[in-house]
Coordinates of C-alpha atoms and ligand atoms in Angstrom, one line a residue:
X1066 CA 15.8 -19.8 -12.9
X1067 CA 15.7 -18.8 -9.0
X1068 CA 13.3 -16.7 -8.1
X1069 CA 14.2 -14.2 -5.0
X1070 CA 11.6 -14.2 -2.3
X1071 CA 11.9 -11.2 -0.1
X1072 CA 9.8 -10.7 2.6
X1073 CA 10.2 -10.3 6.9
X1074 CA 8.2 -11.0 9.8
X1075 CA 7.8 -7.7 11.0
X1076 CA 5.8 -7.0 8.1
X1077 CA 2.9 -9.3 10.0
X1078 CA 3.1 -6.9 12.9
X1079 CA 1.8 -4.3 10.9
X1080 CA -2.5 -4.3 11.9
X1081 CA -5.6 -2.2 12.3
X1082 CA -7.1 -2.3 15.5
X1083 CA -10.3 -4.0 14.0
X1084 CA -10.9 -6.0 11.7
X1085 CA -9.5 -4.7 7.6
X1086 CA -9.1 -6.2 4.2
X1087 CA -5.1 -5.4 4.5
X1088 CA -4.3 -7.6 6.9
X1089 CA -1.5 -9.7 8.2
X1090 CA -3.2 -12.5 6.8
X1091 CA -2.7 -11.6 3.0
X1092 CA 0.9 -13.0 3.2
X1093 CA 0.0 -15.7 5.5
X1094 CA -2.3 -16.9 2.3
X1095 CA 0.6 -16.2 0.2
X1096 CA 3.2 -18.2 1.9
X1097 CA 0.4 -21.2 2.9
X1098 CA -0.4 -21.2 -1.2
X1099 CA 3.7 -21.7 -1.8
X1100 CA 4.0 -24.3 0.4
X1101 CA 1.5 -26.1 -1.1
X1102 CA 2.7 -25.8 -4.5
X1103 CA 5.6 -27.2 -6.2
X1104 CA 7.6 -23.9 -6.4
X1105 CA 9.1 -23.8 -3.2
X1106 CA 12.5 -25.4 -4.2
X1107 CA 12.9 -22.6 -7.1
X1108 CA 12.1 -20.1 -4.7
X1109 CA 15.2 -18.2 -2.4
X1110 CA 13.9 -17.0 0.5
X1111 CA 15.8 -13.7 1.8
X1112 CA 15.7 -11.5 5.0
X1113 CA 14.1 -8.3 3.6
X1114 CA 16.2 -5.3 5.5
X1115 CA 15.2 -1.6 6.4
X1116 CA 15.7 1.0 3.8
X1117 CA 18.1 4.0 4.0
X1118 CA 16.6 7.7 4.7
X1119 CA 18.4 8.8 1.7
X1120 CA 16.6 6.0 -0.6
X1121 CA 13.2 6.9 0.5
X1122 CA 14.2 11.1 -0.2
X1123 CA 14.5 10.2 -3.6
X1124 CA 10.3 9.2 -3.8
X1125 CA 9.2 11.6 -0.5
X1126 CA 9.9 15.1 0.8
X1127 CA 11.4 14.9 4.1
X1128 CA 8.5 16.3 5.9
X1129 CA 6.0 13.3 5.0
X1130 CA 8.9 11.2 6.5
X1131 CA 8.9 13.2 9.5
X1132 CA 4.9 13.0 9.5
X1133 CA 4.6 9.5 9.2
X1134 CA 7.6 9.0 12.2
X1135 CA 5.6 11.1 14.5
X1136 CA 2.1 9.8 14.2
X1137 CA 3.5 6.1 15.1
X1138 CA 1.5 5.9 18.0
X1139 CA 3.2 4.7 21.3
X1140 CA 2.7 0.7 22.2
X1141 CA -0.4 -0.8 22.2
X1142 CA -1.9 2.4 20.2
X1143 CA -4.0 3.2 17.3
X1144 CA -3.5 6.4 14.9
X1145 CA -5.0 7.0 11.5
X1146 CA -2.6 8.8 8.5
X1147 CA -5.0 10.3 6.3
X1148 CA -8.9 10.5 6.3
X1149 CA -9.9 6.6 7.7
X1150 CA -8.5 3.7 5.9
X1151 CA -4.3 4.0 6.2
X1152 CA -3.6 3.0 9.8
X1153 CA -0.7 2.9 12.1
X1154 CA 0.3 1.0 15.0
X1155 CA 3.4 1.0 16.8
X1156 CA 5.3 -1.5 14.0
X1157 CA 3.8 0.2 11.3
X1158 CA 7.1 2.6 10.5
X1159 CA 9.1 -0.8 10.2
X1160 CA 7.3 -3.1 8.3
X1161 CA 7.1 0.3 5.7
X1162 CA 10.6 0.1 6.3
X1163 CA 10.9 -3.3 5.7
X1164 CA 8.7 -3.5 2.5
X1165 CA 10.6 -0.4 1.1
X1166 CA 13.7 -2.0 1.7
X1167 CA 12.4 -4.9 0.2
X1168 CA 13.1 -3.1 -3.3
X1169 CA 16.3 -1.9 -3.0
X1170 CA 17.6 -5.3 -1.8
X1171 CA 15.5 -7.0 -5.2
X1172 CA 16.6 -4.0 -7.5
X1173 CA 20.4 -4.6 -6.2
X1174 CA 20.2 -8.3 -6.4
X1175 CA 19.0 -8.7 -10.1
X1176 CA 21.6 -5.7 -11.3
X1177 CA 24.0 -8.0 -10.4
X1178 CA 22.5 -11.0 -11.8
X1179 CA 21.0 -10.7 -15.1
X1180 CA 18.2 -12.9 -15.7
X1181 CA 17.6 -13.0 -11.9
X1182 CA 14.0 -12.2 -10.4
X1183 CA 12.7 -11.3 -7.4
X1184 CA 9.4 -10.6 -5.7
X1185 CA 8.5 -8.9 -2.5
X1186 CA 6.1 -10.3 -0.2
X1187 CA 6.1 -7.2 2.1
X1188 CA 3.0 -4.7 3.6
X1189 CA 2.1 -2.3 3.8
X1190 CA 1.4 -1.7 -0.3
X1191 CA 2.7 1.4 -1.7
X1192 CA 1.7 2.6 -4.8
X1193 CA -1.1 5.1 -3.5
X1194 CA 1.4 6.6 -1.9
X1195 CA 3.2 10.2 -3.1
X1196 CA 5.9 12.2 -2.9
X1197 CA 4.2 14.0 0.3
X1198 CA 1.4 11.8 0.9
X1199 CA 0.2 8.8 2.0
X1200 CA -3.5 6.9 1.4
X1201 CA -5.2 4.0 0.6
X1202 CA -3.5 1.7 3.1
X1203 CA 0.2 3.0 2.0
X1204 CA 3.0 4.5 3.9
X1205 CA 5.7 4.4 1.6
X1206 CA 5.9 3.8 -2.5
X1207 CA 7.7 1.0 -2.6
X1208 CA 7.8 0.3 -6.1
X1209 CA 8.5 4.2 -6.7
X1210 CA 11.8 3.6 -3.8
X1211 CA 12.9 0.7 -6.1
X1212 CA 12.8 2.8 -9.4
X1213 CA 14.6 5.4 -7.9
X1214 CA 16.9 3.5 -6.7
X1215 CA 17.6 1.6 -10.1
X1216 CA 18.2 5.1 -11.7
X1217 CA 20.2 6.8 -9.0
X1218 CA 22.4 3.9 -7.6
X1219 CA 22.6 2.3 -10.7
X1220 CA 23.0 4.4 -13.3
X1221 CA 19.8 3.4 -15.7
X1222 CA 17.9 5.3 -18.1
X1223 CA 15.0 3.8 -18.7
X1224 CA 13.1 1.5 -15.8
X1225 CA 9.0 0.5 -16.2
X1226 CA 6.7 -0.5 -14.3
X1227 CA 3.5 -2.2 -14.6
X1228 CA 1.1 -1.7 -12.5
X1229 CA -2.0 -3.8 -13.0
X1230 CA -3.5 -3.7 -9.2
X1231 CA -7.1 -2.9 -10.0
X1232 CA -7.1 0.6 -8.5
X1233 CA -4.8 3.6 -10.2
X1234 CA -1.3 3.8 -8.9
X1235 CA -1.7 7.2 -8.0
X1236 CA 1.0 8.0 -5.5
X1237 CA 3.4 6.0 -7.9
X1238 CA 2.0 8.6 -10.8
X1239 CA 2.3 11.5 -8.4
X1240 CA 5.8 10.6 -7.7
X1241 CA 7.4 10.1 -11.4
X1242 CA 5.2 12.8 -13.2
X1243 CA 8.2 14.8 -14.3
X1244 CA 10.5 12.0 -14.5
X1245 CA 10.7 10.4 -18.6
X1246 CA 13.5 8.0 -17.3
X1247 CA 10.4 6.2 -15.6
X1248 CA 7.8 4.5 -18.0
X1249 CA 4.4 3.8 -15.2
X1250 CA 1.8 1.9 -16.9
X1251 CA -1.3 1.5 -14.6
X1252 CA -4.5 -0.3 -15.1
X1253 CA -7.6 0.0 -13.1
X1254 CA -11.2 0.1 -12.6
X1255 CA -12.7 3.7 -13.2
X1256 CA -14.4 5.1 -11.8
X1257 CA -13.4 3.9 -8.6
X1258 CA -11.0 4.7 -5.7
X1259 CA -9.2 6.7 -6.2
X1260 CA -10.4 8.4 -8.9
X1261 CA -7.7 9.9 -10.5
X1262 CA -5.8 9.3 -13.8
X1263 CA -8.4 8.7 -16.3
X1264 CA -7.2 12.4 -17.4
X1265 CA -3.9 11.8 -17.5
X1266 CA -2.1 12.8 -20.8
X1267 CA 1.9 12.0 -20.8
X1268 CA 4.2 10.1 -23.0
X1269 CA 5.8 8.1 -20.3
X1270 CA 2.5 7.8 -18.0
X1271 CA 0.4 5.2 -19.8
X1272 CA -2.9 4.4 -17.9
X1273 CA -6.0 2.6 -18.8
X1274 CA -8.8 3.2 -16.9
X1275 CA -11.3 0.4 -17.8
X1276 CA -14.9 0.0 -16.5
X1277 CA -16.3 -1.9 -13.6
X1278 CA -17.1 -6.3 -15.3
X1279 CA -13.8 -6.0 -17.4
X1280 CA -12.6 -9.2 -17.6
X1281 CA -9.7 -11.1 -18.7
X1282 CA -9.7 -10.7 -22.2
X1283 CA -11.0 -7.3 -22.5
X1284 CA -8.1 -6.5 -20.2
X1285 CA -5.1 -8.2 -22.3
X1286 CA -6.4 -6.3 -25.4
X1287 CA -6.2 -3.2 -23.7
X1288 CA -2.8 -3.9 -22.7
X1289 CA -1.4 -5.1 -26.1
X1290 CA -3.1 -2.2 -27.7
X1291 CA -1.9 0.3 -25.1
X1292 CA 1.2 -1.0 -23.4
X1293 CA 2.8 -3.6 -25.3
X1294 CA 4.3 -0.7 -28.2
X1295 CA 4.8 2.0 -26.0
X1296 CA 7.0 -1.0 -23.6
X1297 CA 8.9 -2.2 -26.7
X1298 CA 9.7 1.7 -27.9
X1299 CA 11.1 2.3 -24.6
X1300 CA 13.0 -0.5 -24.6
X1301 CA 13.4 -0.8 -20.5
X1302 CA 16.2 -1.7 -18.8
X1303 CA 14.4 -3.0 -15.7
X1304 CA 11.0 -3.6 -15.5
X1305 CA 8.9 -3.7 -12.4
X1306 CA 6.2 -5.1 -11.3
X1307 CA 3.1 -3.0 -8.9
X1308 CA 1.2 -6.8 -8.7
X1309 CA -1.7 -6.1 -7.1
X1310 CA -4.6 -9.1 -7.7
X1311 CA -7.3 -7.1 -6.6
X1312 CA -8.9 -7.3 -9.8
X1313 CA -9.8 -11.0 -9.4
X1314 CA -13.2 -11.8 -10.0
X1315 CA -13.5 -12.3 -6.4
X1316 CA -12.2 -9.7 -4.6
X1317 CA -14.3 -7.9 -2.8
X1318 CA -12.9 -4.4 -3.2
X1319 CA -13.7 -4.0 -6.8
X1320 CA -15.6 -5.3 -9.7
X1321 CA -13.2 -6.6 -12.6
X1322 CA -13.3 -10.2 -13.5
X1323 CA -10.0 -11.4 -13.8
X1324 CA -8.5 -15.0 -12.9
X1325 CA -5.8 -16.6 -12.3
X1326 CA -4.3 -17.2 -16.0
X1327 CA -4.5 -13.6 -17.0
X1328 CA -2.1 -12.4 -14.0
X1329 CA 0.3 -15.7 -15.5
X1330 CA -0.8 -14.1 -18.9
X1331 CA 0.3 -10.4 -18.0
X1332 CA 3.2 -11.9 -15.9
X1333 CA 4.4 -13.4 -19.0
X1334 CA 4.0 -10.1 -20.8
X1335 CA 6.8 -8.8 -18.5
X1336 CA 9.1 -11.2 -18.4
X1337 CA 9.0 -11.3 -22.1
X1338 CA 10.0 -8.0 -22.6
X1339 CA 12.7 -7.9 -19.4
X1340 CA 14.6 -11.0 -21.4
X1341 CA 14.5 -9.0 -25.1
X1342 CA 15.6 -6.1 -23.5
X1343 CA 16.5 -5.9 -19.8
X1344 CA 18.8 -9.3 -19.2
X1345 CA 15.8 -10.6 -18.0
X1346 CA 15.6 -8.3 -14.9
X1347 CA 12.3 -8.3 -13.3
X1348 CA 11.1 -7.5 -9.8
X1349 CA 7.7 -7.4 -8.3
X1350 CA 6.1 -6.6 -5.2
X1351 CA 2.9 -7.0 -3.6
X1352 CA 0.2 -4.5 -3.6
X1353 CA -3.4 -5.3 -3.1
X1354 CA -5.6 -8.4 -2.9
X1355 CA -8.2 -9.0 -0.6
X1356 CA -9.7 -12.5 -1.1
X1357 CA -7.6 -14.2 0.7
X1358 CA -7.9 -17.8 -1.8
X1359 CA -7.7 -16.1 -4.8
X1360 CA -4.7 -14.0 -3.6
X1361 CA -2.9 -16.9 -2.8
X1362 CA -4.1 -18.9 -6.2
X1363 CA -2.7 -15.9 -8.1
X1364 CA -0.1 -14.7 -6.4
X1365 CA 1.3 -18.3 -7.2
X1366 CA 0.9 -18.5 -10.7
X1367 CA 2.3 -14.9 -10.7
X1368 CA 5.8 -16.9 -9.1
X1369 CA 5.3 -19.9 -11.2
X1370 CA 6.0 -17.6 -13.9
X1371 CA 8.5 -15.5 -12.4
X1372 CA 10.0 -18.5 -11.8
X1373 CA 10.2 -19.9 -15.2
X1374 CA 7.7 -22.6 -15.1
X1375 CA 5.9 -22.0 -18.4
X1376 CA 2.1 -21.0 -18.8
X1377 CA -0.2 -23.0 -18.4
X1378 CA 1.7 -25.3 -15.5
X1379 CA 0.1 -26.6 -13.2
X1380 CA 1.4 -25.2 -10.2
X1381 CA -1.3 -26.1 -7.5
X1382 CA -1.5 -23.9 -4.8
Ligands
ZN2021 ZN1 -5.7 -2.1 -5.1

């Protein structure tokens, strides 16, 4: 197994002005934690490129595209998208770009290879943003471009995603309300930011808001009470991945207690389901995670297992 490893410099350009948890740093830790580990010869590394217009109407209206193009802010500027934390600065439109692109490339790549995975190591995150919005440091929906895409370009009928970044995917929600083709499963502390989806009642919109302390185990029997039929009914023919490892125990932008094993546990939980029924397609991409050790630490064992090592491996990093 070869794992795809997206990803583009431009993407480090992207900054705040001052200092902010959702940094250029994040996939600095990322790639220092892979070359430490023993992954690096399963892993391809691959040029992400910009997305089309006409991939990113399928997720936004045209006029939040135009919005986000005109507040770039001229060289050496600062401009703010929505009430303080999403920022802009003049590289910002093509790292989003970039990190949208990301998907298509990683959805194209594993249609044509079954049993081929890929991951995107791209910022800014996407899934708070929606159709005509965008918050919470996201510009773009990534994972919601890649779905799209999957259905549209390639014909499917079914496509999940799991979303198990420790805030609700609301954008990502916002975006595939109306669409059954798409089955979102989102786990995340509530309340918290951004307090939506705890009243969310849908039969292809599966979230679990869980309380501030929830911890690994806690978290996996939510999952394989609330996900793990409702995945297997659907039977998905491409399953994504929102990985955000934000709810590690010590991140410091929320309160669950997760570790590394239970993002190789829920990992694991995807890639078994993509090889009984989607050829084994999986592709994830990076959402949040703020401490920049553990984000490394897990964002590895989230490759090892995308890359086939089994659980448990010792992958250092
Ligand atoms: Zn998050």
């Amino acid at each position: 197994m070869t794992l795809d490893y997206i990803s583009h410099e431009t993407c480090l350009l992207h900054r705040a002005p001052s200092a902010h948890p959702e940094c250029p740093e994040r996939l600095q830790a990322i790639e220092q934690a892979l070359a430490n580990s023993p992954l690096e010869s399963r892993v391809k590394r691959i040029q992400a490129q910009p997305v089309e217009r006409e991939a990113l109407l399928r997720v936004h209206d045209a006029a939040y595209l135009d919005q986000v193009a005109a507040a770039i802010p001229a060289p050496g500027g600062w401009s703010i998208l929505d009430t303080g934390d999403t920022y802009l600065c003049e590289h910002s439109l093509e790292a989003a770009r970039l990190a949208a692109g990301s998907m298509v490339m990683a959805v194209d790549r594993v249609m044509k290879a079954p049993g081929r995975r890929a991951f995107c190591a791209v910022r800014p995150p996407g899934h708070h943003a929606g159709r005509a919005f965008g918050m919470g440091f996201c510009l773009f929906n990534n994972v919601a471009v890649g779905a799209a895409h999957a259905l549209a370009a390639h014909g499917l009928s079914r496509v999940a995603i799991v979303d198990f970044d420790v805030h609700h995917g609301n954008g990502t929600e916002d975006i595939f309300r109306d669409e059954p083709r798409v089955l979102f499963c989102s786990s995340f502390q509530h309340p918290h930011y951004p307090g939506s989806g705890a009243d969310t009642r849908s039969d292809h919109i599966l979230n679990l808001p869980l309380h501030a302390g929830t911890d690994g185990q806690a978290l996996r029997a939510a999952v394989e009470a609330h996900w793990l039929p409702a995945l297997e009914a659907f039977r998905p023919q491409l399953l994504l991945i929102s990985a955000g490892f934000d709810g590690h125990a010590d991140d410091p932008l929320a309160n669950f207690r997760l570790r590394e094993v239970d993002y190789v546990w829920l990992t694991q939980m995807v890639v078994d389901l993509a090889d009984q029924y989607a050829e084994g397609r999986v592709v994830s991409t990076l959402e949040g995670g703020y401490d920049l050790p553990a984000l490394g630490r897990s964002a590895v064992a989230h490759l090892a297992v995308l890359a086939g090592y089994e659980p448990g491996a010792d992958v250092g990093g």
